[in-house]
PDB file of C-alpha atoms and ligand atoms in Angstrom:
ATOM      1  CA  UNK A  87      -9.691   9.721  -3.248  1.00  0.00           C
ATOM      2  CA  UNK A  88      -6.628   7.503  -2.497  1.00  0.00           C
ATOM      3  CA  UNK A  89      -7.307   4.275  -1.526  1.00  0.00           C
ATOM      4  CA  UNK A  90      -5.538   1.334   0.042  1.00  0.00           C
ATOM      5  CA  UNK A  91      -4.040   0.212  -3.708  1.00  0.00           C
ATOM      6  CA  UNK A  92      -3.207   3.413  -4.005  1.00  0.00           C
ATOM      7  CA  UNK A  93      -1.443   4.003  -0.940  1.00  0.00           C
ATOM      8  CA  UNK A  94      -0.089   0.535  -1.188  1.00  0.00           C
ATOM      9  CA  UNK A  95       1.517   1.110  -4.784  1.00  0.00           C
ATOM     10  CA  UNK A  96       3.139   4.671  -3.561  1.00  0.00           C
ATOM     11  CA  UNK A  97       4.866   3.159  -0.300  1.00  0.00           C
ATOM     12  CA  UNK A  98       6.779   0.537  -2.790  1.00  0.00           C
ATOM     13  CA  UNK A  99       7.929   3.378  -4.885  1.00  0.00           C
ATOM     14  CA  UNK A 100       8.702   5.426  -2.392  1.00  0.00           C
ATOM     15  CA  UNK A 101      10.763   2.259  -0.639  1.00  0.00           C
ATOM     16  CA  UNK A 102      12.256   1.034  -3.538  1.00  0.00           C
ATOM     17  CA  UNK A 103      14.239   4.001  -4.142  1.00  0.00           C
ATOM     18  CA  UNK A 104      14.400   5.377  -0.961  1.00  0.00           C
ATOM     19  CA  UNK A 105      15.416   2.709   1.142  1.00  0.00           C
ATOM     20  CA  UNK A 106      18.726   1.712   2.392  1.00  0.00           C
ATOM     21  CA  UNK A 107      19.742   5.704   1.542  1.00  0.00           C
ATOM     22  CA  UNK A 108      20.863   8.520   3.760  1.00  0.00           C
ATOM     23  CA  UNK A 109      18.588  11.287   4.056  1.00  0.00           C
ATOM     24  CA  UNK A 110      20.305  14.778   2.835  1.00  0.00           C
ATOM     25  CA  UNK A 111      17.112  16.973   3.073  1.00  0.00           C
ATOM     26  CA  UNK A 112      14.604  17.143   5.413  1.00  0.00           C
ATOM     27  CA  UNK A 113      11.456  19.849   5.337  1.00  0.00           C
ATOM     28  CA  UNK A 114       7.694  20.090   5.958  1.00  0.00           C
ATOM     29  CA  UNK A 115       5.665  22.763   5.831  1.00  0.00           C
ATOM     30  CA  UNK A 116       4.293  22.174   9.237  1.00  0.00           C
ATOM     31  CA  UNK A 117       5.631  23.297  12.520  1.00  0.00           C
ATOM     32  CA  UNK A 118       4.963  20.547  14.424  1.00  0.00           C
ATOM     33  CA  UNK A 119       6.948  18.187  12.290  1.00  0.00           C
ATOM     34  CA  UNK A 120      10.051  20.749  12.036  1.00  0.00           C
ATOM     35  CA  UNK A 121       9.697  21.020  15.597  1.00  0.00           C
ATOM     36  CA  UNK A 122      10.680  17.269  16.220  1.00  0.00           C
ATOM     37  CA  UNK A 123      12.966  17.256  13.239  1.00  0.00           C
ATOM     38  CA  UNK A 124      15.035  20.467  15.326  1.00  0.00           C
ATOM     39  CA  UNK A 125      15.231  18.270  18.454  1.00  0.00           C
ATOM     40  CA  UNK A 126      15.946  14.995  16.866  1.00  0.00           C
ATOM     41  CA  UNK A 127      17.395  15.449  13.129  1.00  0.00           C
ATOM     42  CA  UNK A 128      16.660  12.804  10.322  1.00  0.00           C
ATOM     43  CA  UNK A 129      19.276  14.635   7.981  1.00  0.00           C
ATOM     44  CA  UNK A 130      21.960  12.041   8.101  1.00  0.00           C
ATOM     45  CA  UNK A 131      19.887   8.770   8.961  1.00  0.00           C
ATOM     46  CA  UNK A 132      18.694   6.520   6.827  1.00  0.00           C
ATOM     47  CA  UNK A 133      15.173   5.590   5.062  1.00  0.00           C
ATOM     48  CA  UNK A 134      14.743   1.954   6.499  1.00  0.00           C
ATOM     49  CA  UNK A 135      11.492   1.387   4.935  1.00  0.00           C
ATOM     50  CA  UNK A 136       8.071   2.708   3.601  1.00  0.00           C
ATOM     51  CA  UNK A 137       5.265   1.066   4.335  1.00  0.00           C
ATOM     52  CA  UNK A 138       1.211   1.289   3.847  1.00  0.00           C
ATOM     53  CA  UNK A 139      -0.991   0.542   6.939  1.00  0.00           C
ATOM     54  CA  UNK A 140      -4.676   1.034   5.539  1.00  0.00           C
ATOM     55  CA  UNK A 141      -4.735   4.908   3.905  1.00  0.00           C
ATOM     56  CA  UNK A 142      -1.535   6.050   6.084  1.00  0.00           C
ATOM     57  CA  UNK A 143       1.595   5.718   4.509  1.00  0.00           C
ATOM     58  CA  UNK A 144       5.003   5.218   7.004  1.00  0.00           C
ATOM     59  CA  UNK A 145       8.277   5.829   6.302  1.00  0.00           C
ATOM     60  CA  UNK A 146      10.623   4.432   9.017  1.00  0.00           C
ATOM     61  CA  UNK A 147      13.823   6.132   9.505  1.00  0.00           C
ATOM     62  CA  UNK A 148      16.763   4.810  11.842  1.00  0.00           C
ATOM     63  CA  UNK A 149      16.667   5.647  15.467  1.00  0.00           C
ATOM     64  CA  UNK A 150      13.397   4.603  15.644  1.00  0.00           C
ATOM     65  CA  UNK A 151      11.771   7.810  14.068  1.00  0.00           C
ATOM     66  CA  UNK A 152       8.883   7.388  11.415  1.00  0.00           C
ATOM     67  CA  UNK A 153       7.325  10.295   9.593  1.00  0.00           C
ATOM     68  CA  UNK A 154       3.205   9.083   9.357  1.00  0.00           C
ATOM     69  CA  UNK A 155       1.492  10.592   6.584  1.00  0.00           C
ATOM     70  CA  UNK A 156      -2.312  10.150   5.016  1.00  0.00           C
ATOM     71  CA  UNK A 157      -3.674  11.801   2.035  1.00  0.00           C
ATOM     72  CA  UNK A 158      -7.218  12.186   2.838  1.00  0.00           C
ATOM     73  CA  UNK A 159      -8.414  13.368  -0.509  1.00  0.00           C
ATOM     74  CA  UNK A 160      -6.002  15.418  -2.478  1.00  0.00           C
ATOM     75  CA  UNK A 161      -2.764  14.112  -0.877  1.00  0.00           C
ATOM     76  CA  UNK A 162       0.077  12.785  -3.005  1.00  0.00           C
ATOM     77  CA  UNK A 163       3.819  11.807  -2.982  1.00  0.00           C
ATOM     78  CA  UNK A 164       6.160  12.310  -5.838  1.00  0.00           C
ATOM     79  CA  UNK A 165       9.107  10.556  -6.723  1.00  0.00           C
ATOM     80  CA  UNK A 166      11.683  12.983  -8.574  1.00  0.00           C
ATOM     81  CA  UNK A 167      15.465  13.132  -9.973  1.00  0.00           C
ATOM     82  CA  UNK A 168      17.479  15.827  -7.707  1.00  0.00           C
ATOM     83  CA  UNK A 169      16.751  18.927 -10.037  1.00  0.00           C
ATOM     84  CA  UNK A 170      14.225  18.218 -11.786  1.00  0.00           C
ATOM     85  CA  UNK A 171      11.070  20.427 -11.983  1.00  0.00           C
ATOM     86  CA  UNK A 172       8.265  19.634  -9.640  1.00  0.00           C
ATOM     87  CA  UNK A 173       5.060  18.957 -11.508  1.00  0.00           C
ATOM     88  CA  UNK A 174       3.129  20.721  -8.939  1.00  0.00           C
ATOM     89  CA  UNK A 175       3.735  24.631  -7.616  1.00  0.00           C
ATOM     90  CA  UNK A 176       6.181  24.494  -4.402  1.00  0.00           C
ATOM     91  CA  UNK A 177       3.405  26.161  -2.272  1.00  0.00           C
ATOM     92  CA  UNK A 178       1.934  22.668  -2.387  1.00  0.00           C
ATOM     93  CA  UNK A 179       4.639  20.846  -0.851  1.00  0.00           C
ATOM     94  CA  UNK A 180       4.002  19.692   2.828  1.00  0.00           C
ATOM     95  CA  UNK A 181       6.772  17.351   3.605  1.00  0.00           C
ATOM     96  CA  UNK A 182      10.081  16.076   1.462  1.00  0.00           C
ATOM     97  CA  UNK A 183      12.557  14.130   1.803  1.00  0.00           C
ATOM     98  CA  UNK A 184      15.575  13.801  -0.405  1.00  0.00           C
ATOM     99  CA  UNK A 185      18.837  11.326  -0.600  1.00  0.00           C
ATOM    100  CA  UNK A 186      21.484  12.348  -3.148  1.00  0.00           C
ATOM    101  CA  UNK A 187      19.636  10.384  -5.991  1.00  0.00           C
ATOM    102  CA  UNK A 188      16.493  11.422  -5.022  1.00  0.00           C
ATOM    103  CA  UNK A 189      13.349  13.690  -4.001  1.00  0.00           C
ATOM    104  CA  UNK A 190      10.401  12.436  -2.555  1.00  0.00           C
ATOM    105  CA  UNK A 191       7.898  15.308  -2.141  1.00  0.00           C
ATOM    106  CA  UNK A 192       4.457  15.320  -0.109  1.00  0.00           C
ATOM    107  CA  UNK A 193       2.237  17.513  -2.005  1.00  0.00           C
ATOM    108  CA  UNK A 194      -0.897  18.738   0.221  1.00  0.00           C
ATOM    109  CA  UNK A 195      -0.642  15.779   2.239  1.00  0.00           C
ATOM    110  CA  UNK A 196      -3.026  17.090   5.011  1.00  0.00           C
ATOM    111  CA  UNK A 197      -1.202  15.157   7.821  1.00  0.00           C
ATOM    112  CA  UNK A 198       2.105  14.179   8.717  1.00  0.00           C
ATOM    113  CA  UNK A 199       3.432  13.824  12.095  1.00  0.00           C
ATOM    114  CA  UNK A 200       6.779  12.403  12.655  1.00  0.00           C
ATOM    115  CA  UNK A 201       6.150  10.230  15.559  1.00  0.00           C
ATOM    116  CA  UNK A 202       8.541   8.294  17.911  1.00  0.00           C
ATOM    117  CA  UNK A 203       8.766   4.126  18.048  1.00  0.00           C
ATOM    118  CA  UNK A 204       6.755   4.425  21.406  1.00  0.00           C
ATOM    119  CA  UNK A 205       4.059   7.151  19.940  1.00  0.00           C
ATOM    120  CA  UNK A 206       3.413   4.948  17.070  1.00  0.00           C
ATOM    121  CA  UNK A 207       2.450   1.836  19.155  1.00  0.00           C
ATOM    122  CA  UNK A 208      -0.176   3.988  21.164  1.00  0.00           C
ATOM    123  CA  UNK A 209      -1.258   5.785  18.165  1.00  0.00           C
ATOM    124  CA  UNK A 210      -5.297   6.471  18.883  1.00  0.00           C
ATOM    125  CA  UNK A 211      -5.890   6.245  15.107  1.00  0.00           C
ATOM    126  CA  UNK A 212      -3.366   3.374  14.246  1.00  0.00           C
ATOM    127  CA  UNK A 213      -4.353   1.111  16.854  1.00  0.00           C
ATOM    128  CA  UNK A 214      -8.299   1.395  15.927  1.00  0.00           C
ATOM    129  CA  UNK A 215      -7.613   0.102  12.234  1.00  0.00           C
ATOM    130  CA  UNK A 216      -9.190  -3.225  11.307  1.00  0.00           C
ATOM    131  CA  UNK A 217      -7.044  -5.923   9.591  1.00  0.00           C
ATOM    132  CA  UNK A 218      -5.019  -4.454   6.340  1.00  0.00           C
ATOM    133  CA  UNK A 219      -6.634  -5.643   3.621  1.00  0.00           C
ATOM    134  CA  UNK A 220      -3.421  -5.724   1.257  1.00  0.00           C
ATOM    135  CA  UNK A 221      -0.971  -7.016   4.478  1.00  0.00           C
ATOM    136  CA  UNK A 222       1.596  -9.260   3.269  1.00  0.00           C
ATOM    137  CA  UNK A 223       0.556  -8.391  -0.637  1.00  0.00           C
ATOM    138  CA  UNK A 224       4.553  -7.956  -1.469  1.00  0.00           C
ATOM    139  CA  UNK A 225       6.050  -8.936  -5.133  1.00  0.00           C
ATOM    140  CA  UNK A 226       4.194 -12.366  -4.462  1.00  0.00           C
ATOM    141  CA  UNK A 227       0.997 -11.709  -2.778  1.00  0.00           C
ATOM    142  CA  UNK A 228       0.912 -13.860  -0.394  1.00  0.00           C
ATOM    143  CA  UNK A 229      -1.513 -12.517   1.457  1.00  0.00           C
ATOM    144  CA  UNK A 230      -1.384 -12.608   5.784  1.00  0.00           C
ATOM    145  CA  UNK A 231      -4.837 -10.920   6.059  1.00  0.00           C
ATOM    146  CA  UNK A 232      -6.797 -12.409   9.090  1.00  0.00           C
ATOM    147  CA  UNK A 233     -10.118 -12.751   7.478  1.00  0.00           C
ATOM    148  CA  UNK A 234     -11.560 -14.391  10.647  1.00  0.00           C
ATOM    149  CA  UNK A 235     -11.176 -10.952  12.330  1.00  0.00           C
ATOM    150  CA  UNK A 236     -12.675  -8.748   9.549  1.00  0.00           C
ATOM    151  CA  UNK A 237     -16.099 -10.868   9.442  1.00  0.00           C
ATOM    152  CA  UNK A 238     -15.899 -10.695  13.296  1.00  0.00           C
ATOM    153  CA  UNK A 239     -15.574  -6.790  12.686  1.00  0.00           C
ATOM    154  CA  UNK A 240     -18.411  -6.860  10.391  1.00  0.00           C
ATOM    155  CA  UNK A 241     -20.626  -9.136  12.517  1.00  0.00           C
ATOM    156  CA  UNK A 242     -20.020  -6.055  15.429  1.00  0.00           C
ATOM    157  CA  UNK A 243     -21.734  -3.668  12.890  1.00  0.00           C
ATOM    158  CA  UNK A 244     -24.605  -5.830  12.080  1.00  0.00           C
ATOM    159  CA  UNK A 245     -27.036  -3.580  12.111  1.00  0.00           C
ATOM    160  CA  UNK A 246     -25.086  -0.794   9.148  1.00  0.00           C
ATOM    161  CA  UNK A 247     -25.585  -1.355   5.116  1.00  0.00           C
ATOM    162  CA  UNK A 248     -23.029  -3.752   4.311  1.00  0.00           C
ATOM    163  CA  UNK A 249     -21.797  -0.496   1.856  1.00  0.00           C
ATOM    164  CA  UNK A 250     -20.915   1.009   4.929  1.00  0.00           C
ATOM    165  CA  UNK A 251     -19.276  -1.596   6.767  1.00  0.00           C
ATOM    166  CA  UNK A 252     -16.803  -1.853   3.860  1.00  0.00           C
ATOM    167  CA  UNK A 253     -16.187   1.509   3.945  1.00  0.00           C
ATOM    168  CA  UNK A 254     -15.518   1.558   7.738  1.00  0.00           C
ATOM    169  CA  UNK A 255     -11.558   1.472   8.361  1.00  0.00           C
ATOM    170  CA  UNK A 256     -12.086  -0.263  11.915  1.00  0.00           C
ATOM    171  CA  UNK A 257     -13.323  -3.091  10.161  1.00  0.00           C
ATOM    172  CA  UNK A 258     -10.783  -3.390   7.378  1.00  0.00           C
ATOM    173  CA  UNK A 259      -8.422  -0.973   6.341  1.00  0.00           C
ATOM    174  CA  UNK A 260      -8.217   0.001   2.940  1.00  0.00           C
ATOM    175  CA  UNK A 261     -11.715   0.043   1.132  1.00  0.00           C
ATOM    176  CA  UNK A 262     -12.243   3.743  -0.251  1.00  0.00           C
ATOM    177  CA  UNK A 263     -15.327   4.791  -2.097  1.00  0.00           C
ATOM    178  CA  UNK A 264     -14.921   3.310  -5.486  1.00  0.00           C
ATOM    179  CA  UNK A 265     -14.069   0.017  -4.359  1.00  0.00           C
ATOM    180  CA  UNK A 266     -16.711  -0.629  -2.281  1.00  0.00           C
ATOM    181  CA  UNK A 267     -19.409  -0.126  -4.959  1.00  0.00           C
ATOM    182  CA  UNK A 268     -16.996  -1.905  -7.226  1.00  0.00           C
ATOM    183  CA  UNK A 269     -16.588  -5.074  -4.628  1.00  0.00           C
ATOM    184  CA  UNK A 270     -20.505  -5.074  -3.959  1.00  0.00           C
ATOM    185  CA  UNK A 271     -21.206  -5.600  -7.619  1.00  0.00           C
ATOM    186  CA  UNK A 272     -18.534  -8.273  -8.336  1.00  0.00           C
ATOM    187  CA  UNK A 273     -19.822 -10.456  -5.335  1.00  0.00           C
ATOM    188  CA  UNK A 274     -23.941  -9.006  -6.721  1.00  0.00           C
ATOM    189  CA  UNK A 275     -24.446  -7.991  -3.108  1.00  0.00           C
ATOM    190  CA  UNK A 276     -27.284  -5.253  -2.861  1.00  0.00           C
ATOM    191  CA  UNK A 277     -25.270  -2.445  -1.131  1.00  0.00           C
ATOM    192  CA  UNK A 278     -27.829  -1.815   1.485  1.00  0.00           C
ATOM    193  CA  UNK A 279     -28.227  -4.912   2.960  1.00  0.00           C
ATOM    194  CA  UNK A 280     -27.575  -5.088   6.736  1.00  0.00           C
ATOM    195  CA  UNK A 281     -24.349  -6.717   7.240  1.00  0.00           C
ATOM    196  CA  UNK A 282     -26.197  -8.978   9.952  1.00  0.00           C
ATOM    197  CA  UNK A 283     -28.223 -10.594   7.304  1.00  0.00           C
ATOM    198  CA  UNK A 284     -25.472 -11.905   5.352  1.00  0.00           C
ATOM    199  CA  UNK A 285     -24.078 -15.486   5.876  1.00  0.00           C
ATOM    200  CA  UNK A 286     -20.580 -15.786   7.314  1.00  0.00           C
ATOM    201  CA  UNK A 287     -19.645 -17.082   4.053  1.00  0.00           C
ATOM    202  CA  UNK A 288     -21.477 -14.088   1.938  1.00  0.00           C
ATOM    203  CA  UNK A 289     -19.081 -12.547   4.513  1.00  0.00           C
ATOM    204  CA  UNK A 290     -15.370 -14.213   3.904  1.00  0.00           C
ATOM    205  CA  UNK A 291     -16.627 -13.875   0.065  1.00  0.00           C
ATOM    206  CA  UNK A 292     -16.801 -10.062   0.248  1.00  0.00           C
ATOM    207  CA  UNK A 293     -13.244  -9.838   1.982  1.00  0.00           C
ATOM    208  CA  UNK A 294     -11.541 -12.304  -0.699  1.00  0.00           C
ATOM    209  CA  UNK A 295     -13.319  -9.802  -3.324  1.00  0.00           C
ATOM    210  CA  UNK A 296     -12.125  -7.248  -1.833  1.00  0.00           C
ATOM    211  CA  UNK A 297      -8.490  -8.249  -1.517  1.00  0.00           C
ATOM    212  CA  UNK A 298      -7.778  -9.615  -4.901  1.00  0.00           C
ATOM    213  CA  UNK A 299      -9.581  -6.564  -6.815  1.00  0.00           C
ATOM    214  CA  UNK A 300      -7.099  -4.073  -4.273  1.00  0.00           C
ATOM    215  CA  UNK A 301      -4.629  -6.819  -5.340  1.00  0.00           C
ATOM    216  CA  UNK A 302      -4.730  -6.636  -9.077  1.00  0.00           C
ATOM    217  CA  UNK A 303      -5.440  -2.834  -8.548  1.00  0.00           C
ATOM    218  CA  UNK A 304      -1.988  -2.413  -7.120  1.00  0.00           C
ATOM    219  CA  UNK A 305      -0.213  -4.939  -9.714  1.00  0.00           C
ATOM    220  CA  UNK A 306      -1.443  -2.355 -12.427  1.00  0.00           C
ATOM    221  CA  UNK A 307       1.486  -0.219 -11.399  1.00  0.00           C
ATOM    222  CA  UNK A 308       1.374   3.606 -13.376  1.00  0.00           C
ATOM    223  CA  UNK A 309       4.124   5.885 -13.207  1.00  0.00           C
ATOM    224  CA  UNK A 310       2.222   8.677 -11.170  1.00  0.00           C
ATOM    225  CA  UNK A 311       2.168   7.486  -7.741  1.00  0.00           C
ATOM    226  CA  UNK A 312      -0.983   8.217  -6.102  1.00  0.00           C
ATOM    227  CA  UNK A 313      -3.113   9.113  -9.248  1.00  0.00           C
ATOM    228  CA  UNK A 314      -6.348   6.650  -9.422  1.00  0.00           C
ATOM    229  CA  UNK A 315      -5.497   5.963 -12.658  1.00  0.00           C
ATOM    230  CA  UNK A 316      -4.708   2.636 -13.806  1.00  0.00           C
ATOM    231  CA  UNK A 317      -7.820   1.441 -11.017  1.00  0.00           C
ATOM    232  CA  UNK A 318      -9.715  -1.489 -12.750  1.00  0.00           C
ATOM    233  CA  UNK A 319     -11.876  -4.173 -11.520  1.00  0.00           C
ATOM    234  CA  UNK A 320     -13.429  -5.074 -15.044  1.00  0.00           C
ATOM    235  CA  UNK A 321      -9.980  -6.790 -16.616  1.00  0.00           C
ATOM    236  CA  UNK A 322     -11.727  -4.789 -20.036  1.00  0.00           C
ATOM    237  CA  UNK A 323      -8.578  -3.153 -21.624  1.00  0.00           C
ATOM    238  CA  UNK A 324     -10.735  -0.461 -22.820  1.00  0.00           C
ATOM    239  CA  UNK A 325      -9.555   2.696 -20.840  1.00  0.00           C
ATOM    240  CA  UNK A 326     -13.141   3.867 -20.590  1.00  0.00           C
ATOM    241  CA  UNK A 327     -14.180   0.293 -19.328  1.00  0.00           C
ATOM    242  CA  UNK A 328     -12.072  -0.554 -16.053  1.00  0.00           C
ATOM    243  CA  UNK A 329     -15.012  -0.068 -13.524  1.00  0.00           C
ATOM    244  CA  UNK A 330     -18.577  -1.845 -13.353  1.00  0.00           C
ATOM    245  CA  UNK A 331     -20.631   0.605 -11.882  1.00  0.00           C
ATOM    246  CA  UNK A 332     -18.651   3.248 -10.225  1.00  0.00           C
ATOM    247  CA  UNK A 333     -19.371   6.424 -11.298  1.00  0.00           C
ATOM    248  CA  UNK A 334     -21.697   5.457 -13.882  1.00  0.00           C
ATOM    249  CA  UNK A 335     -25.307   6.202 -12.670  1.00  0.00           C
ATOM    250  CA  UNK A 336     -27.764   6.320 -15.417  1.00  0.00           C
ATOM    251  CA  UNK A 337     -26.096   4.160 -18.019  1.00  0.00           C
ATOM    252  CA  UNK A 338     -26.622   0.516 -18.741  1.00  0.00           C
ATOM    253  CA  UNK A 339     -24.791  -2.064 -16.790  1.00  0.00           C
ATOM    254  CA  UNK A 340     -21.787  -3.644 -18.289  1.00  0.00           C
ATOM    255  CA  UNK A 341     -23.212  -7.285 -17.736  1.00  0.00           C
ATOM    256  CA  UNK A 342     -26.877  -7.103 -17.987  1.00  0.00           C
ATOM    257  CA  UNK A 343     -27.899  -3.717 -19.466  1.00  0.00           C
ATOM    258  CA  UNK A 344     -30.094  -2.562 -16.705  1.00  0.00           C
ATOM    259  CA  UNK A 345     -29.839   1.299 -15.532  1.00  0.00           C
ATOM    260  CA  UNK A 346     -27.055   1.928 -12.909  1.00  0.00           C
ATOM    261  CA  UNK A 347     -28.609   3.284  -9.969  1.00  0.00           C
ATOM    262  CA  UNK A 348     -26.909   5.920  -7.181  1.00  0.00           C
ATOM    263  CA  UNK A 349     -27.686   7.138  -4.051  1.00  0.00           C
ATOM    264  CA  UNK A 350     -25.855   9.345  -1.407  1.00  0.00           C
ATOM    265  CA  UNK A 351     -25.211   7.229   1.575  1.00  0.00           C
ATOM    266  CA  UNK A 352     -23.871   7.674   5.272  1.00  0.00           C
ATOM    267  CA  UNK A 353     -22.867  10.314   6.976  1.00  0.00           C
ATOM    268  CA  UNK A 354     -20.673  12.481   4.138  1.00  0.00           C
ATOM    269  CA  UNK A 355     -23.007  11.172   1.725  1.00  0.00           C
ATOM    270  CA  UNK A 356     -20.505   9.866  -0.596  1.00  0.00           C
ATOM    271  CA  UNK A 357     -22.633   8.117  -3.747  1.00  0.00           C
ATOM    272  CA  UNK A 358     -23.181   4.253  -3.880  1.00  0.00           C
ATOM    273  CA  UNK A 359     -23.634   2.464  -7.189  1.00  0.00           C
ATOM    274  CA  UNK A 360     -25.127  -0.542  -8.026  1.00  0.00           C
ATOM    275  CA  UNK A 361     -27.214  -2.640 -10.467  1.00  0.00           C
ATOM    276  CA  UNK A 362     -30.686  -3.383  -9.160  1.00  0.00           C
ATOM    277  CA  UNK A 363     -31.021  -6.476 -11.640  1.00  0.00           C
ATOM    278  CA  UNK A 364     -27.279  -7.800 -10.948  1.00  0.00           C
ATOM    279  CA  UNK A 365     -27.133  -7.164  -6.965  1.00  0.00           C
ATOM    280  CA  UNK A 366     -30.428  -8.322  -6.148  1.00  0.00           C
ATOM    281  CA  UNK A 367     -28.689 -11.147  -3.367  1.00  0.00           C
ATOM    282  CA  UNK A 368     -28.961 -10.497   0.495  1.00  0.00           C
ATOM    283  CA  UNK A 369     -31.884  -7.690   0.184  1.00  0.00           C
TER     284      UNK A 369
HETATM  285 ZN1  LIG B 638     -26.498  -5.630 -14.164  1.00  0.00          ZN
END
């Protein structure tokens, strides 16, 4: 599943070469973004930027127009020469837009809307987000997040694991499913502690976790755009080594060599990991 890195790391490829460029091709396999394309046409304006805000990626065109898209699970954008073979079937593509150098192609992207300056301010979904986690994390990382806000987010879910509250995009935006059992081990949190019984600075220490492993995650550029590889929060350079516990139920820890437990939390039951011996604080 894409996650905030992920999303992150796509919207500066996408804006590097996209931006500042004329759009010559505009398509989307859904009606109701040809629809607003037909009344207002973004053939012949140009890309002013592409941005991440949490898992949506925007792509701001002049006029005022901005095409919103998230990737939910399989979702990914593409980055290719003008004539050059796709690496996915054509039947896949959802939305693309091309300049004359080139093509930028949405495959199963399962949302896009293409949303007016005014529409994107009242956005239901937009406006509920928490604090971006990786806001202001340009070239230099200098980060703008208001950290003051997420751990008065968190403190309004006091009652939920602290697992879920980092999952929960109204409190932060950008946490997916492998971070959060990857953050909870780094700060040795057990991931079913209730947020409310963590100290404000347990708190602030979870968020700074959290933004420096996204961080580092979306330094490690790869060449695929929204593929999860290239996610690490170990700094091993062993390519079967980049996570702690993620994924690895059953098999001894990397720092203490006690068995990695798992359990299906919340309501998708998507698996938590964790070391019992390692994340014994806050339970
Ligand atoms: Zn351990």
């Amino acid at each position: 599943m894409p996650e905030g890195d992920t999303i992150l790391r796509a919207a500066q490829a996408l804006h590097r070469v996209l931006a500042g460029h004329v759009v010559t091709r505009f398509d989307s396999a859904y009606p109701s973004v040809t629809r607003v394309a037909e009344d207002h046409p973004i053939v012949g304006r140009t890309v002013e930027s592409v941005s991440a805000r949490g898992k949506h990626l925007l792509m701001a065109f002049s006029g005022g127009f901005v095409l919103r898209t998230h990737m939910r699970m399989n979702g990914s954008w593409h980055l290719y020469r003008p004539g050059v073979r796709w690496q996915r079937p054509a039947r896949e593509m959802r939305v693309l837009v091309a300049t004359a150098d080139a093509v930028a192609v949405g495959f199963n992207v399962p949302i896009a809307e293409l949303l007016s300056p005014g529409q994107i301010a009242r956005h239901k979904e937009m406006t509920a987000l928490g604090p971006d986690l990786l806001a202001g994390a340009g070239e230099r990382f200098e980060y703008g997040v208001d950290v003051a806000e997420i751990v008065r987010r968190m403190r309004a879910r006091g009652h939920d694991p602290i697992a879920e509250v980092l999952l929960n995009q109204r409190v932060a935006a950008g946490i997916g499913n492998v971070f959060k059992s990857e953050i909870l081990f780094v700060a040795g949190v057990d991931p079913f502690t209730p947020a409310a019984s963590l100290s404000d600075a347990d708190l602030e220490r979870l968020v700074a976790i959290a933004r420096d492993l996204l961080a580092a995650s979306v330094l490690d550029r790869s060449k695929t755009l929204t593929r999860s590889i290239g996610r690490r929060t170990t700094r091993s350079l062993d390519p079967n080594a980049t996570l702690w516990v993620y994924s690895r139920g059953g098999k001894p820890c990397r720092r203490c060599g006690a068995i990695i437990r798992s359990k299906k939390t919340g309501l998708d039951a998507r698996l938590t990991y964790w070391c019992p011996r390692c994340q014994s604080a806050g339970g």
